[in-house]
XYZ file of C-alpha atoms in Angstrom:
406
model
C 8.526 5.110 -20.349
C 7.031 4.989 -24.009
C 6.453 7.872 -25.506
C 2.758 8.676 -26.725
C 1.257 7.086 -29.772
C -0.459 9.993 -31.507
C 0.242 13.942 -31.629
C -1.339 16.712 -34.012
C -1.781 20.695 -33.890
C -4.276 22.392 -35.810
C -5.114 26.142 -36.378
C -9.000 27.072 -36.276
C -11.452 30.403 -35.234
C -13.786 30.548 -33.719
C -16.607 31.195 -35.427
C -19.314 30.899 -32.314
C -17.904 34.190 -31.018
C -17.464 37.010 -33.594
C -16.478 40.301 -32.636
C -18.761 43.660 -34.002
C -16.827 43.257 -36.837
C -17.488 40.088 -37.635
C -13.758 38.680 -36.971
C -13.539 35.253 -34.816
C -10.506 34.455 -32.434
C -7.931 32.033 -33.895
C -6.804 28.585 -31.963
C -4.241 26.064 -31.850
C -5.441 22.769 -31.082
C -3.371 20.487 -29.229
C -4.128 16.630 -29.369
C -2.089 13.725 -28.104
C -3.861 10.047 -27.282
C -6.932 11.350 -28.785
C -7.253 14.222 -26.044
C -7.514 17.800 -26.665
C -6.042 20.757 -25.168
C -6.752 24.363 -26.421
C -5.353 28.093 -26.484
C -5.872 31.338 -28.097
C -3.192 32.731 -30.216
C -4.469 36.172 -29.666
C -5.064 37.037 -33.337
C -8.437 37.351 -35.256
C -9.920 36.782 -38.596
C -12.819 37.418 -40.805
C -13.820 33.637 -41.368
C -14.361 34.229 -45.314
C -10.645 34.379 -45.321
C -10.334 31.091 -43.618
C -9.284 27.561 -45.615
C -9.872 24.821 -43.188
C -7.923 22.499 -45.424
C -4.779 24.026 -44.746
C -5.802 25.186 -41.267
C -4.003 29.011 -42.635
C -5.232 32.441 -43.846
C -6.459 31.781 -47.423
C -3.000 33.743 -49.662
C -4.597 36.998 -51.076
C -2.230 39.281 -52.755
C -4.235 42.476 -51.634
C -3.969 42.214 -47.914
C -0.347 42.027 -46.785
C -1.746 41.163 -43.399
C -2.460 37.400 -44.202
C 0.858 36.914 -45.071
C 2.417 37.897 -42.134
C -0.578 35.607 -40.194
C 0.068 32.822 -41.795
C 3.936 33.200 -40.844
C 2.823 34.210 -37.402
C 0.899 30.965 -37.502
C 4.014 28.632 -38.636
C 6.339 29.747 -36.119
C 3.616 28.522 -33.779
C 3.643 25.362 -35.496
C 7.259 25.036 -35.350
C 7.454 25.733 -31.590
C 5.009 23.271 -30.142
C 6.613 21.063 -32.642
C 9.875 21.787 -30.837
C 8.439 21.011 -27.516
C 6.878 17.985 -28.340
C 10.171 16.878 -29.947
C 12.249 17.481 -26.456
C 9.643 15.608 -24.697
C 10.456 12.575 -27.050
C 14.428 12.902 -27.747
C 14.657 12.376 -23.475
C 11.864 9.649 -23.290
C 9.517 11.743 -21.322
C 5.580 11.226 -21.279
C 3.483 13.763 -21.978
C -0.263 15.159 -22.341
C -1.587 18.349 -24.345
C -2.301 19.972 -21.293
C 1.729 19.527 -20.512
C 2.642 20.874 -24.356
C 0.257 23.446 -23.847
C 1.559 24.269 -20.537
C 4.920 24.342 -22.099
C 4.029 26.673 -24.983
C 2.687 29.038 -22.557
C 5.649 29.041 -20.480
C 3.845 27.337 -17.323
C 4.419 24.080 -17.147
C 5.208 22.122 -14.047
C 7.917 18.789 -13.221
C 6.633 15.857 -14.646
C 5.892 13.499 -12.242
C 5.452 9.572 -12.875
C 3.691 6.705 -10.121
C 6.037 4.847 -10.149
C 8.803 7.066 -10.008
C 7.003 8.623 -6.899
C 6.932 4.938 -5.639
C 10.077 4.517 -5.712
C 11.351 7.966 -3.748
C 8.718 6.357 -0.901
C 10.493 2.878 -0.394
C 13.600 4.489 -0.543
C 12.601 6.404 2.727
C 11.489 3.635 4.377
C 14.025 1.375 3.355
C 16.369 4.081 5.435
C 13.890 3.903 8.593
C 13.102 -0.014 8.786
C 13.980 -0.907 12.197
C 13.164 2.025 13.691
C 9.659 3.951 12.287
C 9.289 0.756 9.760
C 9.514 -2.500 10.350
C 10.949 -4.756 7.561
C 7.493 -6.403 6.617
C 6.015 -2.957 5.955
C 8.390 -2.053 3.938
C 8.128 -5.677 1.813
C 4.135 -4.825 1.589
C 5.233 -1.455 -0.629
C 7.418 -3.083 -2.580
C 5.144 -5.518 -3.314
C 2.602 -3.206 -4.331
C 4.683 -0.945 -6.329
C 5.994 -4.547 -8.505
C 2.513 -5.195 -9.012
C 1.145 -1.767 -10.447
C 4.381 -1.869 -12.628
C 2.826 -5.057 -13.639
C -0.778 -3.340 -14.067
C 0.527 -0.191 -16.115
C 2.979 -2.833 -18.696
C -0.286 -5.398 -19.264
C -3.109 -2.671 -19.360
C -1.265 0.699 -21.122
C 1.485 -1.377 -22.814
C 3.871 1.454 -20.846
C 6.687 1.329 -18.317
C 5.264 4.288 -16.082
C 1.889 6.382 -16.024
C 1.926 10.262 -15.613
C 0.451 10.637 -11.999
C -2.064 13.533 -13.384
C -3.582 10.539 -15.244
C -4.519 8.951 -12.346
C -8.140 8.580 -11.826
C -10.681 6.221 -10.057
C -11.110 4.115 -13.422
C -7.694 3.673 -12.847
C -7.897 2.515 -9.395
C -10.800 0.440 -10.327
C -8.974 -1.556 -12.999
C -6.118 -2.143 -10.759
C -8.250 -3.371 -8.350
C -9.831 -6.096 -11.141
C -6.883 -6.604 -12.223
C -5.634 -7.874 -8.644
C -8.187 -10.335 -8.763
C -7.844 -11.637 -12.389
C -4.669 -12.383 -11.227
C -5.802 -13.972 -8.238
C -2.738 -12.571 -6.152
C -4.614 -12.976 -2.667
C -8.070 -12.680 -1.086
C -9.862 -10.209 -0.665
C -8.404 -8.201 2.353
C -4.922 -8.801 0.548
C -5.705 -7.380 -2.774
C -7.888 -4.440 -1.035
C -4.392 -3.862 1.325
C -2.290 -2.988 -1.914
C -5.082 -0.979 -2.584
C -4.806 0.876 0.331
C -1.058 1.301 -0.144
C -1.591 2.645 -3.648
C -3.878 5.046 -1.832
C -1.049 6.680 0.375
C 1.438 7.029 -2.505
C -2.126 9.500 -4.241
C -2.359 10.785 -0.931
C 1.560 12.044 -1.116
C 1.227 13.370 -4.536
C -1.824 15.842 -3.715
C -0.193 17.058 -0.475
C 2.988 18.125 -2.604
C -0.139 19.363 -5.199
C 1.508 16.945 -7.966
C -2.110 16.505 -8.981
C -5.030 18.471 -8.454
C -7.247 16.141 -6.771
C -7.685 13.554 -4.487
C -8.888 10.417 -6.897
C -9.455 8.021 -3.793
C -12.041 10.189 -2.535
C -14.699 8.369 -4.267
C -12.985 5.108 -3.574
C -14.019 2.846 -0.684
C -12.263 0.218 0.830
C -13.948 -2.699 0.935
C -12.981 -5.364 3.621
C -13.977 -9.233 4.268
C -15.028 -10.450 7.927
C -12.231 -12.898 8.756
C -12.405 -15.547 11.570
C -9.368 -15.899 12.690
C -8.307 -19.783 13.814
C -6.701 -20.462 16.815
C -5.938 -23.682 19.405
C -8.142 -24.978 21.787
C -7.105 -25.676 25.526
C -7.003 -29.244 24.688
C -4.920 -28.885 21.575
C -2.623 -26.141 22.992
C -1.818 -28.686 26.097
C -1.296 -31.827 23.173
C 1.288 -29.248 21.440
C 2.789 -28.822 24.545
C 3.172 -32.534 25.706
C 3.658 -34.292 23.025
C 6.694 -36.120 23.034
C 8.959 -34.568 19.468
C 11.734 -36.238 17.546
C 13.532 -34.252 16.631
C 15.665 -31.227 18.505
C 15.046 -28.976 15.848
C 10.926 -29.426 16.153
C 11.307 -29.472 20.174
C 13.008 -26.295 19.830
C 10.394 -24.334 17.282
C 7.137 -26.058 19.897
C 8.848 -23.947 22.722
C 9.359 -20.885 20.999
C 5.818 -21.151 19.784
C 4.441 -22.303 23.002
C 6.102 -19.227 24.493
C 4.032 -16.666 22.852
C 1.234 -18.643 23.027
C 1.930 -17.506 26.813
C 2.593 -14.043 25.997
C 1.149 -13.047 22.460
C 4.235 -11.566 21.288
C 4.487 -11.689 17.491
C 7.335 -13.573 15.485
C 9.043 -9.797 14.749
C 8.555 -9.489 18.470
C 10.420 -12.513 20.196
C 12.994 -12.398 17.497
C 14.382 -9.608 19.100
C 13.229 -10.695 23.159
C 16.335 -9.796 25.037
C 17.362 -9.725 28.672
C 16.895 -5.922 28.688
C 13.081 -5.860 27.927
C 12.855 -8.006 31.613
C 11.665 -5.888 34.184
C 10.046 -6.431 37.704
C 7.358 -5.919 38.360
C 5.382 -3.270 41.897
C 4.742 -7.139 43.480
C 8.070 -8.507 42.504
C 6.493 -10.691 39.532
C 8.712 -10.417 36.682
C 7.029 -8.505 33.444
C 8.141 -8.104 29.673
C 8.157 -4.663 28.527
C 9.010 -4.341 24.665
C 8.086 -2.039 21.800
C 6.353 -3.909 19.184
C 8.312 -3.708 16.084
C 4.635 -3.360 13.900
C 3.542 0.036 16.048
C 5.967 0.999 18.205
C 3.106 0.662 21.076
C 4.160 -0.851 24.659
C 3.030 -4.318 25.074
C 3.141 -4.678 28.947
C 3.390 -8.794 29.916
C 3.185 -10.430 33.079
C 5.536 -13.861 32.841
C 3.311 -16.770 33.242
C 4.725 -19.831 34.933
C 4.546 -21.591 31.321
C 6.504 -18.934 29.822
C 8.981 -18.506 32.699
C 9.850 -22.291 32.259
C 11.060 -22.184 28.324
C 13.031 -18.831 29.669
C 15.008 -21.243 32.331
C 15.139 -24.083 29.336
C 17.338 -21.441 27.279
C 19.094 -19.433 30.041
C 22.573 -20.820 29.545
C 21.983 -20.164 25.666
C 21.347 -16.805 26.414
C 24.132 -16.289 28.615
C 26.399 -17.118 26.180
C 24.729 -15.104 23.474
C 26.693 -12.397 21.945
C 23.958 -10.193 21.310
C 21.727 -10.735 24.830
C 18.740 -12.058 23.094
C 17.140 -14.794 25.267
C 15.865 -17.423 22.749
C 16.820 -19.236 19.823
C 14.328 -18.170 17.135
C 14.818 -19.264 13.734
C 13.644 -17.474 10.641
C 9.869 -17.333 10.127
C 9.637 -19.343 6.818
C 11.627 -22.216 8.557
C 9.353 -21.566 11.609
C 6.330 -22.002 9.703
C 7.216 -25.220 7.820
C 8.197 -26.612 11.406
C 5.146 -26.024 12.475
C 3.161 -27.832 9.511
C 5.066 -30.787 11.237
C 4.142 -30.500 14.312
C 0.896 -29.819 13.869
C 0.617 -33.437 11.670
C 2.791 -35.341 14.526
C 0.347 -34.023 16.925
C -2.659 -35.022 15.125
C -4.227 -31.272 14.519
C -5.716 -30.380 11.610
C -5.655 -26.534 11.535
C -3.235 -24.647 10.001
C -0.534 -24.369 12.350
C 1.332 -20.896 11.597
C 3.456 -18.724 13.996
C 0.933 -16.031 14.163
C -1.847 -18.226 15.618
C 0.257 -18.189 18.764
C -0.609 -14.861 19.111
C -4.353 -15.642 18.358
C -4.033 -18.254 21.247
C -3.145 -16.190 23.878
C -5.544 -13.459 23.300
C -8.404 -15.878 23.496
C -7.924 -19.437 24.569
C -5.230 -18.026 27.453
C -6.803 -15.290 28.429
C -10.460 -13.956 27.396
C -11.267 -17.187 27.638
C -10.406 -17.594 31.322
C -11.797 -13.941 31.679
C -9.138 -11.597 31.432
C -10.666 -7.806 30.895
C -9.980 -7.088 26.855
C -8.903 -3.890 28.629
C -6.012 -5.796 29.981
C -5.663 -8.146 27.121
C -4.961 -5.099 24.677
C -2.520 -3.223 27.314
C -0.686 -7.018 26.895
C -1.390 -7.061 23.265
C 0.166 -3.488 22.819
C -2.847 -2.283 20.827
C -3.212 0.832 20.131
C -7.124 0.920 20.102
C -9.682 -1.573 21.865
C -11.287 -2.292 18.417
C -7.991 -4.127 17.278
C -8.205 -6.666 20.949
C -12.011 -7.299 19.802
C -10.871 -9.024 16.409
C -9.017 -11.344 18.527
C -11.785 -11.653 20.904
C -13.521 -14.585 19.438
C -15.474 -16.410 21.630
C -15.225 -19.924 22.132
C -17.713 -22.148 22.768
C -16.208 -23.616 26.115
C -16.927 -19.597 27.653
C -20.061 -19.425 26.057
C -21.449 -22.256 27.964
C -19.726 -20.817 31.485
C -21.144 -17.474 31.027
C -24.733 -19.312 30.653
C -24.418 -21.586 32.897
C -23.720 -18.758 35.438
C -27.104 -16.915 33.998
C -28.716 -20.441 35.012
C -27.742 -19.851 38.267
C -29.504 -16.444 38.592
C -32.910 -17.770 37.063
C-alpha cells in the first residue's frame, strides 16, 4: 500500500484555557492527509513567551527553564518523527490517530480491507464443498477484485485502512459499481452485501469501532423470473435433436425440470441419494450444495424415464453418480441451441429448469407451496413464493371454479 501523501507536527498552547497563573497547556499537533490528531505534552507556558513561528519557547537568557522546554519539545519532535519514519521504511499506512496512538504507547495492529478479505476467502476456500459451495466462494472473490479495483481508481492506493471505512465509502463503491456497469441492480447491491459481512467481521473482532453499514440499506429490484410453459416444456421434450451431444444436455435439463434440482445439485445426483419411499414410490433425498437444507423429491414418471435412459452409464461409473452432466458454461450454450432448434424465444438457461418445476410442474397443477418448498429444500416459505409466479393458464382455472360458485 502507498504510503500517505502529507505529514506535519506542530507545537502550540492553549491559550483558551489558562491556569490562575495565567500559563496555557502546550500541544503537539499531529496531521497526516489533512486530518488532525491532538495530545497534551503535559507542560505549560505563559503565552508571552510563546513564538508561533518556530512553534518553541521564545530563547531568553534569564530563565533556564525555556531552554530545557524547548529541548523537551525536540525530543518530541524527533520521536513522532521516528514513528512516522517506521511506518514508511515497512510500507505501512497510517493516520494521526495511529502516530498518536503510537507516541502514547497504545496503539493497536493495523488492519487493511483487503487484507481482511483475503484471511476470509482463504477460510472458505478450505470449507467449499462442505459449509461453502464453490459459487459462494467465486461471489467473494469477485467482490474483493472489484473493491481492489474501487480503492486503486478512487484513492490511487493498493489497500485502505479498515478504520477509514465509512458509509461515504460504501456509497461510492456502490456508484462506482454502476459506473462500471458490472451487473444490475440486485448484482451490484449483492457485492454490496458481501462487502457488508467482511465490516461485520472487523467490528466483532473490534478492528473498528463501529458498525458503518448500520445506516446503509440494501436496496433490491422486483425480478420476474422466466420460465417454460406446458406447451413449450412438452416441444423441448419432443422435439426430435441432431445431435447426441444436444439430446443428452435436453434430458439432463428436462430432468430437473421434473425435480427442481439445481445444476450444483444433479452434478453430484448419485445412486446413494435414492431412497424409497413409506408407499414404495422411489424419492430423492440430497443436501443442496447452496444451503445444506434437505430437498425431499418424489420421482415422477418423466424423471424416472431419463434415470432408466442412463442406468448402464451409471453402472459403469466409477464414482456412482447417475447422469452425465457436463459443465454449466457448456450446459448453458447447449441450451441457447436448443432453445433456437425448438423455436423458443426465451432465454433458455439451466436454472430456469428449476423455475419450471416450481411453477409450470407443480403450483401450477396445484401442488401446496408447503410441499413445493419441502421439494425445493427451502429453508423459509418466502423463498418458494418468488418462484410462485402465477401463470395465466391457473389464473383462469381458479376463476373459472369461482364461476361455478356464483
Amino acid at each position: 500500500m502507498q504510503v500517505s501523501t502529507s505529514f506535519s507536527i506542530i507545537f502550540f498552547p492553549r491559550t483558551s484555557d489558562l491556569d490562575k497563573m495565567g500559563r496555557a497547556r502546550i500541544f503537539l499537533r499531529i496531521t497526516v492527509d489533512g486530518k488532525r490528531s491532538e495530545v497534551s505534552v503535559k507542560r505549560k507556558i505563559d503565552p508571552l513567551f510563546w513564538c508561533s513561528v518556530s512553534n518553541k519557547a521564545k530563547p531568553t537568557g534569564s530563565n533556564p527553564n525555556i531552554a530545557e522546554l524547548n529541548r523537551f519539545l525536540d525530543e518530541i519532535k524527533a520521536r513522532v518523527y521516528r514513528i512516522q519514519s517506521e511506518f514508511v521504511t515497512h510500507g505501512k499506512p497510517y493516520t494521526a490517530a495511529m502516530i498518536k496512538n503510537k507516541f502514547l504507547n497504545r496503539d493497536k495492529p493495523v488492519r487493511t480491507l483487503l487484507h481482511i478479505y483475503d484471511e476470509h476467502n482463504k477460510e472458505i476456500e478450505e470449507l467449499v464443498g462442505t459449509s461453502y459451495s464453490y459459487g459462494g466462494h467465486l461471489r467473494h472473490v469477485r467482490t474483493r477484485k472489484h473493491l481492489a479495483n474501487f480503492i486503486r481508481v478512487e484513492f490511487k492506493l493498493t489497500d485502505v485502512l479498515v478504520q477509514e471505512i465509512d458509509l461515504s465509502f460504501i456509497n461510492r463503491f456502490h456508484h462506482y459499481l454502476q459506473t462500471k456497469k458490472i451487473g444490475n441492480q440486485n448484482t451490484i447491491t449483492k457485492y454490496v452485501t458481501n462487502f457488508k459481512k467482511i465490516m461485520r467481521i472487523a467490528f466483532a473482532n473490534n478492528w473498528v469501532n463501529k458498525d458503518p453499514f448500520y445506516h446503509w440499506q440494501a436496496s433490491w429490484q422486483k425480478v420476474e423470473r422466466e420460465v417454460l410453459t406446458e406447451f413449450e416444456l412438452r416441444r423441448v421434450m419432443e422435439k426430435e435433436l441432431p445431435i447426441a451431444r444436444l439430446d443428452q444436455v435436453r434430458d439432463i435439463f428436462v430432468f430437473c425440470c421434473f425435480t427442481g434440482l439445481a445444476y450444483i445439485d444433479v452434478r453430484k445426483l448419485s445412486f446413494d441419494h435414492i431412497v424409497l419411499g413409506m408407499d414404495g414410490q422411489r424419492l430423492i433425498h440430497i443436501n443442496r450444495a447452496k444451503t445444506d437444507s434437505r430437498s425431499s423429491i418424489p420421482l415422477l414418471p418423466a424423471a424416472e424415464k431419463i434415470l432408466l435412459k442412463y442406468k448402464r452409464l451409471s453402472e459403469s461409473s466409477e464414482d456412482g453418480l447417475l447422469l452425465p452432466v457436463i459443465s454449466n458454461q457448456k450446459t448453458n450454450a447447449f441450451l441457447k441451441e436448443i432453445a433456437i432448434l425448438c423455436n423458443i424465444e426465451k432465454n433458455l438457461t439451466f436454472h430456469l429448469a428449476r423455475h419450471t418445476f416450481a411453477t409450470t410442474v407443480t403450483l401450477t397443477n396445484g401442488v401446496p407451496i408447503e410441499s413445493v418448498s419441502k421439494m425445493l429444500g427451502h429453508q423459509s416459505l418466502k423463498t418458494t413464493q418468488i418462484y410462485a409466479k402465477v401463470i395465466d393458464v391457473k389464473l383462469m382455472q381458479d376463476m373459472d371454479t369461482l364461476k361455478k360458485l356464483y
